[in-house]
Short mmCIF file of C-alpha atoms in Angstrom, two decimals:
data_model
loop_
_atom_site.label_atom_id
_atom_site.label_comp_id
_atom_site.label_asym_id
_atom_site.label_seq_id
_atom_site.Cartn_x
_atom_site.Cartn_y
_atom_site.Cartn_z
CA MET A 155 -187.40 64.84 -70.93
CA GLN A 156 -190.32 62.17 -70.49
CA LEU A 157 -192.27 61.20 -73.27
CA ILE A 158 -196.13 60.27 -72.65
CA PRO A 159 -198.22 58.69 -75.27
CA VAL A 160 -201.99 59.99 -75.51
CA LEU A 161 -204.96 57.82 -75.75
CA ASP A 162 -207.98 59.81 -76.45
CA LEU A 163 -210.98 57.61 -75.65
CA LYS A 164 -214.52 57.96 -77.27
CA GLY A 165 -217.28 55.25 -77.21
CA GLY A 166 -214.89 52.74 -76.03
CA GLN A 167 -212.20 53.37 -78.99
CA VAL A 168 -209.33 55.19 -79.38
CA VAL A 169 -209.68 58.36 -81.63
CA ARG A 170 -207.46 60.52 -83.50
CA ALA A 171 -207.53 64.13 -82.18
CA GLN A 172 -207.84 67.03 -84.44
CA GLN A 173 -207.27 70.74 -83.13
CA GLY A 174 -209.85 70.19 -80.37
CA ARG A 175 -212.73 69.76 -82.68
CA ARG A 176 -214.14 66.79 -80.74
CA ASP A 177 -217.31 66.30 -83.03
CA ARG A 178 -214.75 65.64 -85.77
CA TYR A 179 -212.87 62.86 -83.97
CA GLN A 180 -213.01 59.39 -85.50
CA PRO A 181 -211.47 56.00 -84.63
CA ILE A 182 -207.73 55.94 -85.07
CA VAL A 183 -206.39 54.04 -88.03
CA THR A 184 -202.57 53.09 -87.22
CA PRO A 185 -199.88 50.90 -88.48
CA LEU A 186 -198.99 50.29 -84.75
CA ALA A 187 -202.52 48.23 -84.04
CA GLY A 188 -205.09 46.34 -86.11
CA SER A 189 -207.84 48.20 -84.35
CA ALA A 190 -208.77 51.03 -82.19
CA ASP A 191 -209.43 49.11 -79.16
CA PRO A 192 -207.45 51.02 -76.48
CA VAL A 193 -205.37 48.10 -75.02
CA ARG A 194 -204.36 47.05 -78.73
CA VAL A 195 -203.27 50.53 -79.35
CA ALA A 196 -201.24 50.94 -76.13
CA GLU A 197 -199.56 47.65 -77.08
CA GLY A 198 -198.80 48.89 -80.43
CA LEU A 199 -197.33 52.06 -78.74
CA ARG A 200 -195.33 49.73 -76.48
CA GLY A 201 -193.96 48.06 -79.57
CA LEU A 202 -192.04 51.48 -80.10
CA HIS A 203 -190.91 51.81 -76.50
CA PRO A 204 -191.47 50.37 -73.08
CA PHE A 205 -193.73 53.42 -72.09
CA SER A 206 -194.49 53.13 -68.45
CA ILE A 207 -197.26 56.07 -68.18
CA PHE A 208 -199.93 57.13 -70.54
CA TYR A 209 -201.98 60.18 -70.87
CA VAL A 210 -205.79 59.40 -71.35
CA ALA A 211 -208.51 61.73 -72.00
CA ASP A 212 -212.09 60.28 -71.41
CA LEU A 213 -213.89 62.37 -73.84
CA ASP A 214 -217.30 61.10 -73.17
CA ALA A 215 -217.01 61.90 -69.41
CA ILE A 216 -215.39 65.51 -70.36
CA GLU A 217 -218.27 66.38 -72.41
CA GLY A 218 -221.16 64.74 -70.06
CA ARG A 219 -222.18 61.81 -72.42
CA GLY A 220 -221.01 58.81 -70.29
CA SER A 221 -217.77 57.31 -69.19
CA ASN A 222 -214.97 54.88 -70.68
CA ALA A 223 -214.03 53.70 -67.18
CA SER A 224 -214.25 49.97 -68.40
CA ALA A 225 -211.46 50.78 -71.12
CA ILE A 226 -209.48 52.61 -68.43
CA ALA A 227 -209.70 49.73 -65.93
CA ARG A 228 -208.57 47.42 -68.69
CA LEU A 229 -205.47 49.82 -69.31
CA SER A 230 -204.69 49.64 -65.82
CA GLU A 231 -204.32 45.85 -65.86
CA MET A 232 -202.09 45.63 -68.77
CA PRO A 233 -198.80 43.94 -68.00
CA GLY A 234 -196.31 46.33 -66.14
CA ARG A 235 -199.22 48.00 -64.84
CA PRO A 236 -198.69 51.49 -66.58
CA GLN A 237 -199.51 54.54 -64.74
CA LEU A 238 -202.33 56.55 -66.30
CA LEU A 239 -202.81 60.30 -66.23
CA VAL A 240 -206.65 60.37 -66.80
CA ASP A 241 -208.58 63.42 -67.53
CA ALA A 242 -212.11 62.42 -67.01
CA GLY A 243 -213.80 65.61 -66.78
CA TYR A 244 -213.38 65.93 -62.84
CA CYS A 245 -215.66 68.63 -61.29
CA ASP A 246 -216.87 67.01 -57.86
CA GLY A 247 -214.80 66.50 -54.82
CA GLU A 248 -215.91 63.08 -54.18
CA ALA A 249 -215.31 61.47 -57.51
CA LEU A 250 -211.92 63.08 -57.65
CA ALA A 251 -211.04 61.77 -54.11
CA ARG A 252 -212.19 58.40 -55.31
CA ALA A 253 -209.86 58.63 -58.23
CA LEU A 254 -206.86 59.98 -56.20
CA ALA A 255 -207.30 56.90 -54.11
CA VAL A 256 -206.74 54.34 -56.90
CA PRO A 257 -203.19 52.88 -57.37
CA GLY A 258 -201.51 53.89 -60.59
CA LEU A 259 -204.14 56.33 -61.44
CA HIS A 260 -203.28 60.22 -61.45
CA PRO A 261 -206.49 62.34 -62.11
CA VAL A 262 -205.84 65.44 -64.21
CA LEU A 263 -207.94 68.25 -63.27
CA GLY A 264 -208.70 69.94 -66.28
CA SER A 265 -209.37 73.62 -66.36
CA GLU A 266 -212.10 73.44 -68.90
CA SER A 267 -214.10 71.43 -66.61
CA GLN A 268 -214.07 73.64 -63.36
CA LYS A 269 -216.55 76.37 -62.52
CA ASP A 270 -213.89 77.79 -59.87
CA GLU A 271 -210.88 77.05 -58.07
CA THR A 272 -212.46 75.05 -55.17
CA LEU A 273 -211.27 71.61 -56.19
CA LEU A 274 -207.65 72.74 -57.09
CA LYS A 275 -207.42 74.36 -53.78
CA ARG A 276 -208.44 71.60 -51.86
CA PHE A 277 -206.53 68.82 -53.48
CA ARG A 278 -203.27 70.74 -54.99
CA ASP A 279 -200.94 69.08 -52.37
CA HIS A 280 -201.79 65.58 -53.14
CA PRO A 281 -198.99 64.03 -54.97
CA ASN A 282 -200.95 62.23 -57.66
CA LEU A 283 -202.99 65.32 -58.77
CA VAL A 284 -202.05 66.91 -62.18
CA LEU A 285 -203.54 70.16 -63.45
CA SER A 286 -204.12 70.71 -66.96
CA LEU A 287 -204.19 74.39 -68.35
CA ASP A 288 -206.50 74.30 -71.34
CA PHE A 289 -206.04 76.30 -74.12
CA PHE A 290 -208.53 76.32 -77.30
CA ALA A 291 -208.33 78.23 -80.32
CA ASP A 292 -210.21 81.14 -78.70
CA GLY A 293 -207.89 81.20 -75.92
CA PHE A 294 -207.79 79.85 -72.21
CA ARG A 295 -210.81 77.90 -71.16
CA GLY A 296 -211.71 77.67 -67.32
CA PRO A 297 -211.48 80.10 -64.27
CA ARG A 298 -208.85 82.59 -64.74
CA ALA A 299 -207.73 82.01 -61.20
CA LEU A 300 -206.36 78.75 -62.08
CA LEU A 301 -204.22 80.34 -64.76
CA GLU A 302 -203.03 83.34 -62.98
CA SER A 303 -202.54 82.12 -59.60
CA PRO A 304 -199.40 79.67 -59.64
CA GLU A 305 -199.69 79.17 -55.73
CA PHE A 306 -202.62 77.11 -56.42
CA TRP A 307 -200.72 75.07 -58.80
CA PRO A 308 -199.70 71.19 -57.83
CA GLN A 309 -196.47 69.74 -58.69
CA ARG A 310 -197.24 68.74 -62.10
CA LEU A 311 -199.19 70.59 -64.70
CA ILE A 312 -200.17 70.17 -68.34
CA VAL A 313 -200.16 72.94 -70.90
CA MET A 314 -202.81 71.91 -73.16
CA THR A 315 -202.87 73.87 -76.26
CA LEU A 316 -205.93 71.84 -78.11
CA ALA A 317 -205.80 73.90 -81.24
CA LYS A 318 -202.32 72.50 -81.84
CA VAL A 319 -203.05 68.92 -81.27
CA GLY A 320 -202.87 66.90 -84.47
CA SER A 321 -202.11 70.00 -86.51
CA ALA A 322 -198.45 69.28 -87.15
CA THR A 323 -197.54 72.95 -86.46
CA GLY A 324 -195.31 72.62 -83.77
CA PRO A 325 -195.96 73.46 -80.02
CA ASN A 326 -196.94 76.57 -78.77
CA LEU A 327 -193.67 77.49 -77.06
CA SER A 328 -194.38 81.11 -76.26
CA THR A 329 -197.06 79.94 -73.59
CA LEU A 330 -195.15 77.17 -72.51
CA ALA A 331 -192.05 79.46 -71.94
CA ALA A 332 -194.44 82.02 -69.88
CA ILE A 333 -195.95 79.17 -67.79
CA GLN A 334 -192.63 77.59 -67.19
CA ALA A 335 -191.22 80.94 -65.86
CA LYS A 336 -194.10 81.00 -63.27
CA ALA A 337 -193.82 77.50 -62.30
CA GLY A 338 -190.91 77.66 -60.09
CA ASN A 339 -189.70 73.64 -59.16
CA ARG A 340 -193.05 72.07 -60.50
CA SER A 341 -192.93 70.03 -63.56
CA VAL A 342 -194.54 71.38 -66.70
CA ILE A 343 -195.81 68.83 -69.39
CA ALA A 344 -196.16 70.14 -73.30
CA ALA A 345 -199.36 68.94 -74.83
CA GLY A 346 -200.07 69.64 -78.51
CA GLY A 347 -198.18 70.07 -81.84
CA VAL A 348 -195.11 68.05 -81.23
CA ARG A 349 -194.16 66.80 -84.57
CA ASN A 350 -190.45 65.57 -84.48
CA GLU A 351 -187.01 65.56 -82.68
CA ALA A 352 -186.29 69.01 -83.17
CA ASP A 353 -189.59 70.00 -81.42
CA LEU A 354 -188.55 67.70 -78.50
CA SER A 355 -185.22 69.63 -78.39
CA GLN A 356 -186.81 72.97 -78.32
CA LEU A 357 -189.01 71.75 -75.45
CA SER A 358 -186.19 70.35 -73.47
CA SER A 359 -184.34 73.68 -73.71
CA LEU A 360 -186.94 75.39 -72.25
CA GLY A 361 -186.84 73.18 -69.27
CA ILE A 362 -190.14 71.33 -69.99
CA ALA A 363 -190.42 68.29 -68.13
CA ALA A 364 -192.39 65.92 -70.31
CA ALA A 365 -194.45 66.09 -73.53
CA LEU A 366 -197.81 64.45 -74.43
CA VAL A 367 -197.40 62.80 -77.93
CA ALA A 368 -199.45 60.96 -80.46
CA THR A 369 -199.54 61.69 -84.14
CA SER A 370 -195.81 61.76 -84.54
CA LEU A 371 -195.64 58.23 -82.84
CA HIS A 372 -198.27 56.74 -84.94
CA ASP A 373 -197.08 58.22 -88.29
CA GLY A 374 -193.57 57.46 -87.69
CA THR A 375 -192.00 60.89 -87.41
CA LEU A 376 -190.47 59.95 -84.22
CA THR A 377 -188.40 56.69 -84.70
CA PRO A 378 -187.69 54.23 -81.70
CA ALA A 379 -184.20 55.57 -81.49
CA GLN A 380 -185.28 59.04 -81.20
CA ILE A 381 -187.96 58.16 -78.66
CA ALA A 382 -185.28 56.35 -76.74
CA ALA A 383 -182.96 59.20 -76.58
CA PHE A 384 -185.55 61.32 -75.03
CA ALA A 385 -187.76 59.12 -73.02
CA ARG A 386 -186.85 57.88 -69.64
#
């Protein structure tokens, strides 16, 4: 199972996510880096394991307040040129098409940013597209067709349970199992609540292909040896 570190960006800095309450997100304080600068934090994470892929949420773009494009460009130019799964609130066909053409960038189509299924249906066969099914505390956010029509899904999809992010309460196994059952041969990526090695083992037993992780890396709950045992 692949482990993918998370970089949540706001105002050009990495912030610590807390259960989807984005107004409360503050610049991260982590023993892995001396600042919240995105490249410094990514380098610190690579000190735990030579991660080749990162998930990046441009929170300013998602909320329509600007962009962290320059920070994302700096991340893409790091040594080893990591792959970046980027959710930048894509809701426009032209912007999504441009992002899909960038080498090493894998745009994440967040359900919370969609008005309907038009963009997903248009781009679902592109090998770099990732769909994120976004669940907040009040349930699924986005057009129901994105959740209820597996025939629209691309080859990779994230099950994003934002109420679990930073909560240390464990992943939402029931939701993940239900979506995994409908996903066929697609790769399902778990996001939110991963605490430790036991959680990763449970996800692996469900057939989950990858997990987005953040807090458990920064607080040392997942050790380099445990990361190496799961990461590939």
